[in-house]
Amino acid sequence: MLSFIGRRLLLAIPTLVLVSVFTFSLQKLLPGDPVLTLAGEERSPEVLAMLRHKYHLDDPAPVQYLHWIGGVLHGDLGVSLKTDQPVVQMIGQKLPITIELALLAMAIALLLGIPAGVLAATRKGTAVDLGANVLALSGISVPPFWLGVLMILLFAVKLHWLPASGFAPLLEDPVQNLRTMLMPSLVIGAALSASLMRHTRGAMLAVLRADYIRTARAKGLLAPSVVLKHAFRNALVPIVTLTTLLFGELIGGAVLTEQVFTIPGFGKMIVDAVFTRDYAVVQGVVLCVACAFVLLNLLADVLYVVINPRLRVGA
């Protein structure tokens, strides 16, 4: 298993190098000059030259890349052009908020989507299957920001059960933190559960048609045992794949939901950095998200081996 993980990590290195090159190159194609924004009203040639030299923007592009990637290898993602804060510190402040939101949303999605998908597959063609598909299609079709506004109007404005927006740190006030994170988690979780339900249903239907399932039923095994022990376990591989991909997307930032509920997470930081041409922040965030996807894919590969013993020989 350790050699399997090691091989996967070695294969991830070229991916991360390519991501860093593409991110750095695409940044240079953005219109505008961040130094002009930084200088403000003091746009004298001396000030502009000093700022360009400070942030190495007067060096050739290859030299700038080597300077940046050298800092990355030492754990230094650079300094924000806008706030003059270390990018590592900014990510350390914003990323835990987005991870908490992603974990809550994914927990809701798994609790709703997977049981609904299994139930719809075992009741194919019935009213239960039809109702689950209608709800899933609605969850996929409804825009998250619109659902967020409706929930704010209902639970915050009319019923006064939850705060309309804002954020409270988990360690400072756990109860208020849960109250502020509940609605955005439900908004994101509703869309994710719809995707998971349809994916689970499709995977379960494919497995339920297999010969070994018919054999298990012919032996007289109880229906719950056939569905949960034999069918569901073999349907888990595509479900794990989708779950890790969806979680990676959430780490990248649920931008619209964070904007609607005024959550100071990763997504808002990315948008602000792009609009202000904050090269160091954008590069650091994209590289961080790429690392998250690599680790999640590695986790999925390990889970494949755990779920399906036949893959252990290849691992």
CSV table of C-alpha atoms in Angstrom, one decimal:
chain,number,residue,atom,x,y,z
A,1,MET,CA,0.0,0.0,0.0
A,2,LEU,CA,2.8,2.4,0.9
A,3,SER,CA,4.5,1.8,-2.5
A,4,PHE,CA,1.1,2.4,-4.2
A,5,ILE,CA,0.7,5.8,-2.4
A,6,GLY,CA,4.3,6.7,-3.2
A,7,ARG,CA,3.8,6.0,-6.9
A,8,ARG,CA,0.7,8.1,-6.9
A,9,LEU,CA,2.5,11.0,-5.3
A,10,LEU,CA,5.3,10.8,-7.8
A,11,LEU,CA,2.8,11.0,-10.6
A,12,ALA,CA,1.3,14.1,-9.0
A,13,ILE,CA,4.5,16.1,-9.2
A,14,PRO,CA,4.4,16.7,-13.0
A,15,THR,CA,0.7,17.7,-12.7
A,16,LEU,CA,1.5,20.3,-10.0
A,17,VAL,CA,4.4,21.7,-12.1
A,18,LEU,CA,2.2,22.1,-15.1
A,19,VAL,CA,-0.5,23.7,-13.0
A,20,SER,CA,2.0,26.2,-11.6
A,21,VAL,CA,3.3,27.0,-15.2
A,22,PHE,CA,-0.2,27.5,-16.6
A,23,THR,CA,-1.3,29.6,-13.7
A,24,PHE,CA,1.7,31.8,-13.9
A,25,SER,CA,1.4,32.2,-17.6
A,26,LEU,CA,-2.3,32.9,-17.6
A,27,GLN,CA,-1.8,35.6,-15.0
A,28,LYS,CA,0.4,37.5,-17.4
A,29,LEU,CA,-2.4,37.6,-19.9
A,30,LEU,CA,-4.7,39.5,-17.6
A,31,PRO,CA,-5.3,43.1,-18.7
A,32,GLY,CA,-4.2,45.9,-16.4
A,33,ASP,CA,-1.1,46.7,-14.3
A,34,PRO,CA,-1.3,45.8,-10.6
A,35,VAL,CA,1.4,48.3,-9.8
A,36,LEU,CA,-0.8,51.2,-11.0
A,37,THR,CA,-3.5,50.0,-8.5
A,38,LEU,CA,-0.9,49.8,-5.7
A,39,ALA,CA,0.5,53.2,-6.4
A,40,GLY,CA,-2.8,54.9,-6.0
A,41,GLU,CA,-2.4,58.7,-6.6
A,42,GLU,CA,1.4,58.5,-6.3
A,43,ARG,CA,2.1,57.4,-9.8
A,44,SER,CA,5.4,59.0,-10.3
A,45,PRO,CA,8.0,56.9,-12.3
A,46,GLU,CA,10.2,56.5,-9.2
A,47,VAL,CA,7.3,55.0,-7.1
A,48,LEU,CA,6.2,52.7,-9.9
A,49,ALA,CA,9.8,51.5,-10.5
A,50,MET,CA,10.3,50.9,-6.7
A,51,LEU,CA,7.1,48.8,-6.5
A,52,ARG,CA,8.0,46.8,-9.6
A,53,HIS,CA,11.4,46.1,-8.1
A,54,LYS,CA,10.0,45.2,-4.7
A,55,TYR,CA,7.7,42.5,-6.2
A,56,HIS,CA,10.1,41.4,-8.9
A,57,LEU,CA,7.7,42.6,-11.6
A,58,ASP,CA,10.6,44.2,-13.5
A,59,ASP,CA,12.3,40.9,-14.1
A,60,PRO,CA,11.7,38.8,-17.2
A,61,ALA,CA,8.8,36.3,-16.9
A,62,PRO,CA,11.0,33.2,-16.6
A,63,VAL,CA,13.0,34.8,-13.8
A,64,GLN,CA,9.8,35.8,-12.1
A,65,TYR,CA,8.5,32.2,-12.3
A,66,LEU,CA,11.7,30.7,-11.0
A,67,HIS,CA,11.7,33.2,-8.1
A,68,TRP,CA,8.1,32.3,-7.2
A,69,ILE,CA,8.5,28.5,-7.5
A,70,GLY,CA,11.7,28.7,-5.5
A,71,GLY,CA,9.8,30.3,-2.7
A,72,VAL,CA,7.0,27.7,-3.0
A,73,LEU,CA,9.5,24.9,-2.5
A,74,HIS,CA,10.5,26.6,0.8
A,75,GLY,CA,6.8,27.1,1.9
A,76,ASP,CA,6.7,30.8,0.8
A,77,LEU,CA,3.8,31.6,-1.6
A,78,GLY,CA,4.8,35.2,-1.8
A,79,VAL,CA,3.2,38.4,-0.5
A,80,SER,CA,-0.1,39.9,-1.5
A,81,LEU,CA,0.2,43.0,-3.7
A,82,LYS,CA,-2.9,44.4,-2.2
A,83,THR,CA,-2.6,43.9,1.6
A,84,ASP,CA,1.2,43.1,1.8
A,85,GLN,CA,0.3,40.0,3.9
A,86,PRO,CA,2.0,36.7,3.3
A,87,VAL,CA,-0.2,34.5,1.0
A,88,VAL,CA,0.3,31.5,3.3
A,89,GLN,CA,-1.1,33.5,6.2
A,90,MET,CA,-4.1,34.6,4.1
A,91,ILE,CA,-4.8,31.1,3.0
A,92,GLY,CA,-4.5,29.9,6.6
A,93,GLN,CA,-7.2,32.4,7.6
A,94,LYS,CA,-9.7,31.7,4.8
A,95,LEU,CA,-9.2,28.0,4.0
A,96,PRO,CA,-10.5,26.6,7.4
A,97,ILE,CA,-13.8,28.5,6.9
A,98,THR,CA,-14.3,27.0,3.4
A,99,ILE,CA,-13.3,23.5,4.6
A,100,GLU,CA,-15.9,23.7,7.4
A,101,LEU,CA,-18.6,24.8,5.0
A,102,ALA,CA,-17.5,22.0,2.6
A,103,LEU,CA,-17.6,19.4,5.3
A,104,LEU,CA,-21.1,20.4,6.5
A,105,ALA,CA,-22.5,20.6,3.0
A,106,MET,CA,-21.0,17.2,2.0
A,107,ALA,CA,-22.3,15.6,5.2
A,108,ILE,CA,-25.8,16.8,4.3
A,109,ALA,CA,-25.4,15.7,0.7
A,110,LEU,CA,-24.3,12.2,1.7
A,111,LEU,CA,-27.0,11.8,4.3
A,112,LEU,CA,-29.7,12.8,1.7
A,113,GLY,CA,-28.3,11.7,-1.6
A,114,ILE,CA,-27.0,8.2,-1.1
A,115,PRO,CA,-30.1,6.8,0.8
A,116,ALA,CA,-32.4,8.4,-1.8
A,117,GLY,CA,-30.4,6.9,-4.6
A,118,VAL,CA,-30.4,3.4,-3.1
A,119,LEU,CA,-34.1,3.6,-2.4
A,120,ALA,CA,-34.9,4.9,-5.9
A,121,ALA,CA,-32.9,2.0,-7.5
A,122,THR,CA,-34.5,-0.7,-5.4
A,123,ARG,CA,-38.0,0.8,-6.2
A,124,LYS,CA,-37.4,1.4,-9.9
A,125,GLY,CA,-40.5,2.5,-11.8
A,126,THR,CA,-42.5,3.3,-8.7
A,127,ALA,CA,-43.8,6.5,-7.2
A,128,VAL,CA,-40.8,6.6,-4.9
A,129,ASP,CA,-38.4,6.4,-7.9
A,130,LEU,CA,-40.3,9.1,-9.7
A,131,GLY,CA,-40.4,11.4,-6.7
A,132,ALA,CA,-36.7,11.0,-6.0
A,133,ASN,CA,-35.9,11.8,-9.6
A,134,VAL,CA,-38.1,14.9,-9.6
A,135,LEU,CA,-36.5,16.2,-6.4
A,136,ALA,CA,-33.0,15.5,-7.8
A,137,LEU,CA,-33.8,17.3,-11.0
A,138,SER,CA,-35.1,20.2,-9.0
A,139,GLY,CA,-32.0,20.3,-6.8
A,140,ILE,CA,-29.8,20.4,-9.9
A,141,SER,CA,-31.8,23.0,-11.7
A,142,VAL,CA,-32.4,25.5,-8.9
A,143,PRO,CA,-29.6,28.1,-8.8
A,144,PRO,CA,-27.8,28.1,-5.3
A,145,PHE,CA,-27.9,31.9,-5.0
A,146,TRP,CA,-31.7,31.9,-5.6
A,147,LEU,CA,-32.3,29.1,-3.1
A,148,GLY,CA,-30.1,31.0,-0.6
A,149,VAL,CA,-32.2,34.2,-1.0
A,150,LEU,CA,-35.4,32.2,-0.4
A,151,MET,CA,-34.0,30.6,2.7
A,152,ILE,CA,-32.9,33.9,4.0
A,153,LEU,CA,-36.4,35.4,3.5
A,154,LEU,CA,-38.0,32.4,5.2
A,155,PHE,CA,-35.8,31.4,8.1
A,156,ALA,CA,-34.1,34.8,8.8
A,157,VAL,CA,-36.6,37.5,7.8
A,158,LYS,CA,-40.0,35.8,8.5
A,159,LEU,CA,-39.3,33.1,11.1
A,160,HIS,CA,-36.2,34.7,12.8
A,161,TRP,CA,-34.7,31.3,13.4
A,162,LEU,CA,-31.3,31.9,11.8
A,163,PRO,CA,-29.1,34.9,11.1
A,164,ALA,CA,-29.4,36.2,7.5
A,165,SER,CA,-25.6,36.5,7.0
A,166,GLY,CA,-22.3,36.8,8.8
A,167,PHE,CA,-19.8,34.4,10.3
A,168,ALA,CA,-18.7,33.4,13.8
A,169,PRO,CA,-15.5,31.5,14.3
A,170,LEU,CA,-16.0,27.9,15.5
A,171,LEU,CA,-13.6,28.1,18.4
A,172,GLU,CA,-15.0,31.4,19.7
A,173,ASP,CA,-18.7,30.6,19.6
A,174,PRO,CA,-19.6,27.1,18.3
A,175,VAL,CA,-23.4,27.6,18.6
A,176,GLN,CA,-23.4,30.8,16.7
A,177,ASN,CA,-21.0,29.3,14.2
A,178,LEU,CA,-23.4,26.5,13.5
A,179,ARG,CA,-26.3,28.9,13.2
A,180,THR,CA,-24.4,31.0,10.6
A,181,MET,CA,-23.2,28.0,8.6
A,182,LEU,CA,-26.4,26.0,8.6
A,183,MET,CA,-28.2,27.8,5.8
A,184,PRO,CA,-25.3,28.0,3.4
A,185,SER,CA,-24.5,24.3,4.1
A,186,LEU,CA,-28.1,23.3,3.2
A,187,VAL,CA,-28.0,25.4,0.0
A,188,ILE,CA,-24.9,23.7,-1.2
A,189,GLY,CA,-25.8,20.3,0.2
A,190,ALA,CA,-29.2,20.3,-1.7
A,191,ALA,CA,-27.4,20.6,-5.1
A,192,LEU,CA,-24.8,18.1,-4.2
A,193,SER,CA,-27.3,15.6,-2.8
A,194,ALA,CA,-29.2,15.8,-6.1
A,195,SER,CA,-26.1,14.8,-8.1
A,196,LEU,CA,-25.2,12.1,-5.6
A,197,MET,CA,-28.7,10.7,-5.7
A,198,ARG,CA,-28.7,10.3,-9.5
A,199,HIS,CA,-25.2,8.9,-9.5
A,200,THR,CA,-26.0,6.4,-6.7
A,201,ARG,CA,-29.2,5.3,-8.5
A,202,GLY,CA,-27.4,4.7,-11.8
A,203,ALA,CA,-24.5,2.7,-10.1
A,204,MET,CA,-27.0,0.7,-8.0
A,205,LEU,CA,-29.1,-0.2,-11.1
A,206,ALA,CA,-26.0,-1.4,-12.9
A,207,VAL,CA,-25.0,-3.6,-10.0
A,208,LEU,CA,-28.5,-5.0,-9.3
A,209,ARG,CA,-28.6,-6.4,-12.9
A,210,ALA,CA,-25.3,-8.4,-12.3
A,211,ASP,CA,-25.4,-12.2,-12.2
A,212,TYR,CA,-24.0,-12.5,-8.7
A,213,ILE,CA,-26.9,-10.4,-7.4
A,214,ARG,CA,-29.4,-12.8,-9.0
A,215,THR,CA,-27.4,-15.7,-7.5
A,216,ALA,CA,-27.6,-14.1,-4.1
A,217,ARG,CA,-31.3,-13.7,-4.4
A,218,ALA,CA,-31.7,-17.3,-5.7
A,219,LYS,CA,-29.9,-18.5,-2.5
A,220,GLY,CA,-32.7,-17.0,-0.5
A,221,LEU,CA,-30.7,-14.1,1.1
A,222,LEU,CA,-32.9,-11.4,2.6
A,223,ALA,CA,-33.4,-8.2,0.4
A,224,PRO,CA,-31.6,-5.9,2.8
A,225,SER,CA,-28.5,-8.2,2.8
A,226,VAL,CA,-28.5,-8.3,-1.0
A,227,VAL,CA,-28.8,-4.6,-1.4
A,228,LEU,CA,-26.5,-3.3,1.4
A,229,LYS,CA,-23.9,-6.1,1.6
A,230,HIS,CA,-23.5,-7.1,-2.0
A,231,ALA,CA,-24.9,-4.5,-4.3
A,232,PHE,CA,-24.1,-1.2,-2.4
A,233,ARG,CA,-20.5,-2.1,-1.7
A,234,ASN,CA,-19.8,-2.8,-5.4
A,235,ALA,CA,-21.6,0.4,-6.4
A,236,LEU,CA,-19.4,2.5,-4.1
A,237,VAL,CA,-16.5,3.1,-6.5
A,238,PRO,CA,-18.2,5.6,-8.8
A,239,ILE,CA,-19.9,7.2,-5.7
A,240,VAL,CA,-16.5,7.7,-4.1
A,241,THR,CA,-15.1,9.2,-7.3
A,242,LEU,CA,-18.0,11.7,-7.5
A,243,THR,CA,-17.8,12.6,-3.8
A,244,THR,CA,-14.1,13.4,-4.0
A,245,LEU,CA,-14.5,15.5,-7.1
A,246,LEU,CA,-17.4,17.5,-5.5
A,247,PHE,CA,-15.5,18.0,-2.3
A,248,GLY,CA,-12.5,19.3,-4.4
A,249,GLU,CA,-14.8,21.8,-6.1
A,250,LEU,CA,-16.0,23.0,-2.7
A,251,ILE,CA,-12.5,23.6,-1.6
A,252,GLY,CA,-12.0,25.7,-4.6
A,253,GLY,CA,-14.7,28.0,-3.1
A,254,ALA,CA,-18.5,28.1,-3.2
A,255,VAL,CA,-18.3,31.6,-4.5
A,256,LEU,CA,-21.9,32.5,-5.0
A,257,THR,CA,-23.1,31.0,-1.7
A,258,GLU,CA,-20.3,32.7,0.2
A,259,GLN,CA,-21.3,36.0,-1.4
A,260,VAL,CA,-25.0,35.6,-0.6
A,261,PHE,CA,-24.3,34.7,3.1
A,262,THR,CA,-21.3,37.1,3.5
A,263,ILE,CA,-19.0,34.3,4.5
A,264,PRO,CA,-15.3,35.3,4.4
A,265,GLY,CA,-14.1,32.1,2.8
A,266,PHE,CA,-11.7,30.9,0.1
A,267,GLY,CA,-14.0,31.7,-2.9
A,268,LYS,CA,-14.4,35.4,-2.0
A,269,MET,CA,-10.7,35.7,-1.6
A,270,ILE,CA,-10.1,34.2,-5.1
A,271,VAL,CA,-12.6,36.6,-6.7
A,272,ASP,CA,-11.2,39.7,-5.0
A,273,ALA,CA,-7.6,38.6,-6.0
A,274,VAL,CA,-8.5,38.2,-9.6
A,275,PHE,CA,-10.3,41.6,-9.8
A,276,THR,CA,-7.4,43.4,-8.1
A,277,ARG,CA,-4.7,41.6,-10.2
A,278,ASP,CA,-3.2,40.2,-7.0
A,279,TYR,CA,-0.9,37.8,-8.8
A,280,ALA,CA,0.7,36.2,-5.7
A,281,VAL,CA,-2.7,35.4,-4.1
A,282,VAL,CA,-4.2,33.9,-7.3
A,283,GLN,CA,-1.1,31.7,-7.9
A,284,GLY,CA,-1.0,30.6,-4.3
A,285,VAL,CA,-4.7,29.8,-4.2
A,286,VAL,CA,-4.8,27.9,-7.5
A,287,LEU,CA,-1.7,25.8,-6.4
A,288,CYS,CA,-3.4,25.1,-3.1
A,289,VAL,CA,-6.6,23.9,-4.8
A,290,ALA,CA,-4.5,21.8,-7.2
A,291,CYS,CA,-2.8,20.1,-4.2
A,292,ALA,CA,-6.2,19.5,-2.6
A,293,PHE,CA,-7.4,17.8,-5.8
A,294,VAL,CA,-4.3,15.6,-5.9
A,295,LEU,CA,-4.7,14.6,-2.3
A,296,LEU,CA,-8.4,13.9,-2.8
A,297,ASN,CA,-7.7,11.7,-5.9
A,298,LEU,CA,-5.1,9.9,-3.8
A,299,LEU,CA,-7.7,9.3,-1.1
A,300,ALA,CA,-10.1,8.0,-3.7
A,301,ASP,CA,-7.5,5.6,-5.0
A,302,VAL,CA,-6.9,4.3,-1.5
A,303,LEU,CA,-10.6,3.9,-0.9
A,304,TYR,CA,-10.9,1.9,-4.2
A,305,VAL,CA,-8.5,-0.6,-2.8
A,306,VAL,CA,-10.3,-0.8,0.5
A,307,ILE,CA,-13.7,-1.2,-1.1
A,308,ASN,CA,-12.7,-3.7,-3.8
A,309,PRO,CA,-10.3,-6.4,-2.6
A,310,ARG,CA,-9.5,-7.4,-6.2
A,311,LEU,CA,-7.6,-4.2,-6.6
A,312,ARG,CA,-5.2,-5.0,-3.8
A,313,VAL,CA,-3.1,-7.2,-6.0
A,314,GLY,CA,-2.4,-4.4,-8.4
A,315,ALA,CA,-1.7,-2.0,-5.6
